[in-house]
Structure formats: structure tokens, C-alpha cells
Tab-separated table of C-alpha atoms in Angstrom:
chain	number	residue	atom	x	y	z
A	1	MET	CA	14.670	18.853	12.963
A	2	LYS	CA	11.550	20.252	10.631
A	3	LYS	CA	8.665	17.921	9.750
A	4	ILE	CA	9.045	17.480	6.015
A	5	LYS	CA	5.852	18.930	4.620
A	6	ASP	CA	6.815	18.953	0.820
A	7	GLU	CA	4.887	15.963	-0.850
A	8	ARG	CA	7.552	15.620	-3.208
A	9	LEU	CA	9.879	14.903	-0.425
A	10	VAL	CA	7.779	12.682	1.533
A	11	ILE	CA	6.998	10.460	-1.887
A	12	GLN	CA	10.821	10.332	-2.101
A	13	ASN	CA	11.341	9.393	1.301
A	14	LEU	CA	8.887	6.707	1.056
A	15	ARG	CA	10.480	5.196	-2.092
A	16	ASN	CA	13.899	5.263	-0.284
A	17	ILE	CA	12.407	3.196	2.726
A	18	ARG	CA	11.028	0.835	0.145
A	19	THR	CA	14.661	0.465	-1.221
A	20	VAL	CA	15.782	-0.047	2.323
A	21	TYR	CA	13.034	-2.459	3.126
A	22	ILE	CA	13.946	-4.651	0.025
A	23	PHE	CA	17.952	-4.805	1.306
A	24	GLN	CA	16.827	-5.321	5.064
A	25	THR	CA	14.422	-8.349	3.789
A	26	ILE	CA	17.454	-9.970	1.588
A	27	GLY	CA	19.795	-9.484	4.753
A	28	ILE	CA	17.481	-11.631	6.845
A	29	LEU	CA	16.454	-14.329	4.553
A	30	GLY	CA	20.243	-14.431	3.781
A	31	ILE	CA	20.906	-14.908	7.693
A	32	LEU	CA	18.088	-17.219	7.946
A	33	GLY	CA	19.142	-19.096	4.813
A	34	TYR	CA	22.710	-19.649	6.732
A	35	ASP	CA	20.724	-20.894	9.642
A	36	LEU	CA	18.748	-23.114	7.826
A	37	VAL	CA	22.157	-24.715	6.082
A	38	LEU	CA	24.370	-24.774	9.351
A	39	LYS	CA	21.644	-25.760	11.952
A	40	GLY	CA	18.727	-27.380	10.111
A	41	LEU	CA	14.811	-25.955	10.387
A	42	ASP	CA	14.526	-25.908	14.196
A	43	GLY	CA	17.704	-24.310	14.754
A	44	MET	CA	16.907	-21.570	11.882
A	45	ARG	CA	13.244	-21.138	13.897
A	46	GLU	CA	15.026	-20.497	17.022
A	47	ASN	CA	16.478	-17.313	15.672
A	48	PRO	CA	14.736	-14.230	16.688
A	49	LEU	CA	14.996	-12.955	13.132
A	50	TRP	CA	12.548	-15.939	12.033
A	51	ILE	CA	9.813	-13.984	14.302
A	52	VAL	CA	10.493	-10.595	12.817
A	53	PHE	CA	10.249	-12.120	9.668
A	54	MET	CA	6.790	-13.996	9.966
A	55	ILE	CA	5.386	-10.870	11.859
A	56	THR	CA	6.452	-8.442	9.002
A	57	THR	CA	5.341	-11.272	6.152
A	58	VAL	CA	1.742	-11.263	8.027
A	59	ILE	CA	1.414	-7.641	8.399
A	60	PHE	CA	2.245	-7.228	4.505
A	61	ALA	CA	-0.294	-9.733	3.958
A	62	TYR	CA	-2.770	-7.849	5.700
A	63	LEU	CA	-1.861	-4.894	4.117
A	64	SER	CA	-2.257	-6.197	0.678
A	65	MET	CA	-5.936	-7.603	1.162
A	66	SER	CA	-7.047	-4.004	1.460
A	67	ILE	CA	-5.206	-3.227	-2.013
A	68	SER	CA	-6.553	-6.664	-3.542
A	69	SER	CA	-9.949	-6.039	-2.409
A	70	ASP	CA	-10.063	-2.633	-4.310
A	71	HIS	CA	-8.390	-4.348	-7.325
A	72	GLU	CA	-10.629	-7.533	-7.539
A	73	SER	CA	-13.544	-7.215	-9.891
A	74	ASN	CA	-16.756	-5.402	-8.408
A	75	LYS	CA	-19.156	-8.493	-9.384
A	76	ILE	CA	-17.645	-10.564	-6.052
A	77	ILE	CA	-20.531	-10.723	-3.758
A	78	PRO	CA	-18.894	-10.700	-0.259
A	79	GLN	CA	-21.524	-12.738	1.722
A	80	LYS	CA	-21.074	-15.701	-0.846
A	81	ASN	CA	-17.136	-15.596	-0.675
A	82	LEU	CA	-17.512	-15.537	3.078
A	83	ARG	CA	-19.755	-18.807	2.953
A	84	ILE	CA	-17.198	-20.662	0.485
A	85	SER	CA	-14.250	-19.678	2.059
A	86	LEU	CA	-16.097	-20.831	5.586
A	87	ILE	CA	-16.792	-24.312	4.015
A	88	VAL	CA	-13.303	-24.757	3.083
A	89	LEU	CA	-11.955	-23.526	6.002
A	90	VAL	CA	-14.083	-25.880	8.253
A	91	LEU	CA	-13.120	-28.919	5.668
A	92	ILE	CA	-9.443	-27.984	5.783
A	93	SER	CA	-9.394	-28.182	9.827
A	94	ALA	CA	-11.596	-30.944	10.093
A	95	VAL	CA	-9.013	-32.734	7.930
A	96	VAL	CA	-6.002	-32.007	9.440
A	97	GLY	CA	-7.290	-32.587	12.622
A	98	TYR	CA	-8.681	-35.646	11.643
A	99	LEU	CA	-5.172	-36.918	10.327
A	100	VAL	CA	-3.432	-35.631	13.275
A	101	SER	CA	-5.506	-37.580	15.727
A	102	LEU	CA	-4.554	-40.469	13.333
A	103	THR	CA	-0.939	-40.155	13.639
A	104	GLU	CA	1.442	-42.179	16.095
A	105	GLY	CA	1.777	-40.691	19.310
A	106	SER	CA	-1.259	-38.042	19.188
A	107	THR	CA	-4.604	-38.415	21.092
A	108	ILE	CA	-8.024	-37.364	19.548
A	109	ILE	CA	-7.668	-34.005	21.750
A	110	ASN	CA	-4.501	-33.276	19.857
A	111	GLY	CA	-6.037	-33.471	16.784
A	112	VAL	CA	-9.231	-31.432	17.943
A	113	ILE	CA	-6.584	-28.607	19.401
A	114	ILE	CA	-4.958	-28.358	15.909
A	115	GLY	CA	-8.068	-28.404	13.905
A	116	VAL	CA	-9.698	-25.419	16.172
A	117	VAL	CA	-5.932	-23.743	16.490
A	118	LEU	CA	-6.339	-23.905	12.453
A	119	PHE	CA	-10.049	-22.670	12.298
A	120	ILE	CA	-9.242	-19.681	14.540
A	121	CYS	CA	-6.319	-18.619	12.462
A	122	GLY	CA	-7.823	-19.012	9.091
A	123	LEU	CA	-10.782	-17.374	10.042
A	124	ILE	CA	-9.098	-14.102	11.216
A	125	PRO	CA	-8.333	-12.939	7.755
A	126	ILE	CA	-11.427	-14.677	6.001
A	127	VAL	CA	-13.607	-12.125	8.193
A	128	TYR	CA	-10.896	-9.031	7.527
A	129	ILE	CA	-11.581	-9.520	4.030
A	130	TYR	CA	-15.203	-9.658	4.195
A	131	LYS	CA	-15.420	-6.939	5.950
A	132	LEU	CA	-12.709	-4.985	3.588
A	133	ARG	CA	-15.678	-6.361	0.499
A	134	SER	CA	-18.569	-5.317	2.650
A	135	LYS	CA	-17.495	-1.649	3.201
A	136	ARG	CA	-16.302	-1.599	-0.548
A	137	GLN	CA	-20.024	-2.742	-1.718
A	138	ASP	CA	-21.367	-0.090	0.714
A	139	GLU	CA	-19.413	2.469	-1.125
A	140	ASN	CA	-20.457	1.197	-4.300
A	141	ILE	CA	-24.118	1.172	-3.630
A	142	GLU	CA	-23.980	4.816	-2.017
A	143	GLU	CA	-22.464	5.848	-5.574
A	144	GLU	CA	-25.202	4.133	-7.353
B	1	MET	CA	3.676	17.424	-17.318
B	2	GLU	CA	3.834	20.665	-19.028
B	3	ASN	CA	2.321	23.714	-17.412
B	4	LYS	CA	2.208	26.997	-17.043
B	5	VAL	CA	3.587	27.609	-13.420
B	6	LYS	CA	7.025	29.851	-14.652
B	7	ILE	CA	4.672	32.200	-16.801
B	8	ALA	CA	2.235	32.611	-13.712
B	9	ARG	CA	4.967	32.984	-11.027
B	10	VAL	CA	7.055	35.574	-13.389
B	11	GLN	CA	3.695	37.480	-13.777
B	12	VAL	CA	3.176	37.933	-10.235
B	13	GLY	CA	6.679	38.600	-9.630
B	14	LEU	CA	7.849	35.853	-7.451
B	15	THR	CA	11.031	33.948	-7.517
B	16	GLN	CA	11.046	30.257	-7.498
B	17	GLN	CA	11.870	30.401	-3.771
B	18	GLN	CA	9.460	32.932	-2.792
B	19	LEU	CA	6.852	30.943	-4.356
B	20	ALA	CA	8.132	27.551	-2.554
B	21	GLU	CA	8.228	29.482	0.905
B	22	LYS	CA	4.623	30.706	0.644
B	23	ILE	CA	3.304	27.031	-0.524
B	24	GLY	CA	5.772	25.382	2.127
B	25	VAL	CA	7.612	23.406	-0.407
B	26	THR	CA	11.151	23.087	-1.586
B	27	ARG	CA	12.689	25.291	-4.429
B	28	GLN	CA	13.393	22.324	-5.979
B	29	THR	CA	10.166	21.028	-5.997
B	30	ILE	CA	8.897	23.981	-7.824
B	31	SER	CA	11.685	23.879	-10.182
B	32	LEU	CA	10.808	20.024	-11.228
B	33	ILE	CA	7.199	21.244	-11.938
B	34	GLU	CA	8.036	24.015	-13.983
B	35	LYS	CA	10.258	21.717	-16.052
B	36	GLY	CA	7.271	19.305	-15.939
B	37	LYS	CA	9.457	16.906	-14.208
B	38	TYR	CA	7.021	16.198	-11.065
B	39	ASN	CA	3.426	15.494	-11.103
B	40	PRO	CA	1.887	17.478	-8.477
B	41	THR	CA	-0.891	16.593	-6.389
B	42	ILE	CA	-4.252	18.545	-7.229
B	43	LYS	CA	-3.731	19.835	-3.600
B	44	LEU	CA	-0.274	21.346	-4.474
B	45	CYS	CA	-1.537	22.665	-7.488
B	46	LEU	CA	-4.537	24.405	-5.762
B	47	ASP	CA	-1.919	26.288	-3.288
B	48	ILE	CA	0.114	27.379	-6.445
B	49	CYS	CA	-2.891	28.576	-8.101
B	50	TYR	CA	-4.090	30.670	-4.980
B	51	VAL	CA	-0.453	32.452	-4.951
B	52	VAL	CA	-0.296	33.406	-8.604
B	53	ASN	CA	-4.022	34.580	-8.228
B	54	LYS	CA	-5.134	32.184	-11.219
B	55	THR	CA	-7.685	29.325	-12.058
B	56	LEU	CA	-6.117	25.485	-12.097
B	57	ASP	CA	-7.488	25.928	-15.723
B	58	GLU	CA	-5.283	28.778	-16.726
B	59	VAL	CA	-2.085	27.485	-14.979
B	60	PHE	CA	-2.335	23.439	-15.563
B	61	TRP	CA	-4.457	23.176	-18.373
B	62	VAL	CA	-2.996	21.226	-21.563
B	63	GLU	CA	-4.818	20.137	-24.584
B	64	LYS	CA	-5.379	16.457	-25.102
B	65	GLU	CA	-3.191	15.174	-27.685
B	66	ASN	CA	-4.994	13.595	-30.599
B	67	ASP	CA	-2.755	10.148	-31.275
B	68	ASN	CA	-5.922	8.663	-32.986
B	69	LYS	CA	-5.354	5.256	-31.235
């Protein structure tokens, strides 16, 4: 099979993949919804499709970040936004960690672990968007 | 998008198929470009211009429409 070099066909092919992706996502959501109704939330999570769905959603969210960072206004200062995001993240992690440690059957260690995990999970996208924004800012400075 | 690809192609005595083969695209793409139904990238425009020995300006330039908005 020859590799397609015609740009029009390449674009058409990407459009076709997008259509298939829409149907595939609808199918996955349908199966997960069916599981949710029949087996409940835990039963749905046992389905491997749940992991597939979550991974593709996370990948899509990360890829969308590069689009939104180009789309947003140029006035955003990456360092200032990083500071605000970090403060909010620390506050949310601390509050959630504290609340978990207060719940029955959980120790302070549980609260700390959940707080730290939440912090790390939130830190990765924040750092990623910071890098994208600083890269764009550097490009803007070079242009001037 | 209006263009003069067809005129330029006929002037150098090429068929759609021959032009397509020289550039490395399909005949359908050339046909759609000539009809103005497909907007080629600047790279493909340049490839067409190289083959028909004309500049981008001569093949693809169209005057801006005055719509007085």
C-alpha cells in the first residue's frame, strides 16, 4: 500500500477519523451507561472500557491545552497565573485532605496521602500549561 | 477560490493527470483546485507554479472584492 501524499486526501482522512471517533465515543459511553444502570458506578468502573475512556479524555484535555493557550488573550502573564493556580491547588488539596482525615474510619495519614496525590495530579497540568504559555510568550517577545 | 490553474496548465500542454503526477497528488485534487472547490496549501500552490513555470501571483492572485462593509 502506497503512503498517501495528497494533502487533500490526508485532510479528508483526518475528517473521516474524526467521524469514526465520534461514533466510537458514543459507543463507549453507551456501553458504560448500560453498565452504570445495571451494575452501578463500581460495576461500570470494572469495565476496561472505563480506563480507555478516561485515558482518551485525559489525552484530549492535554492536547486541547495547547490550542487554548494559543487562543487565549496575549495579556496573560504565565508566572502570575502559575502562582494563582498553585495557591488555589494548595488550598483545595489542604481542604480535601483535612476533610478526609475528619471522616470516620480515616486517619490523618489517609488525609495527607489524598492531599498529596491531589496536589501532584493538579500540579502536572498546571506546569504543562505554564510551559506552553511561557513558550508562547517567548515567541511573542522574539517577534517584537 | 478562483484561480488560473487550468489556463496555465493548458499553456504548458499538460493534462490534469500529467500535472497531478508531476506534483505527486491525485487528478481529482487538481480538478477540484481548478473548479475552485478546494483551497490548496501554499506549498501545493508553489508546486503547481513550479511545474507550469509561472509565479504564484500569475496563477492564484485574485483582486479583493469591494463589498463596502
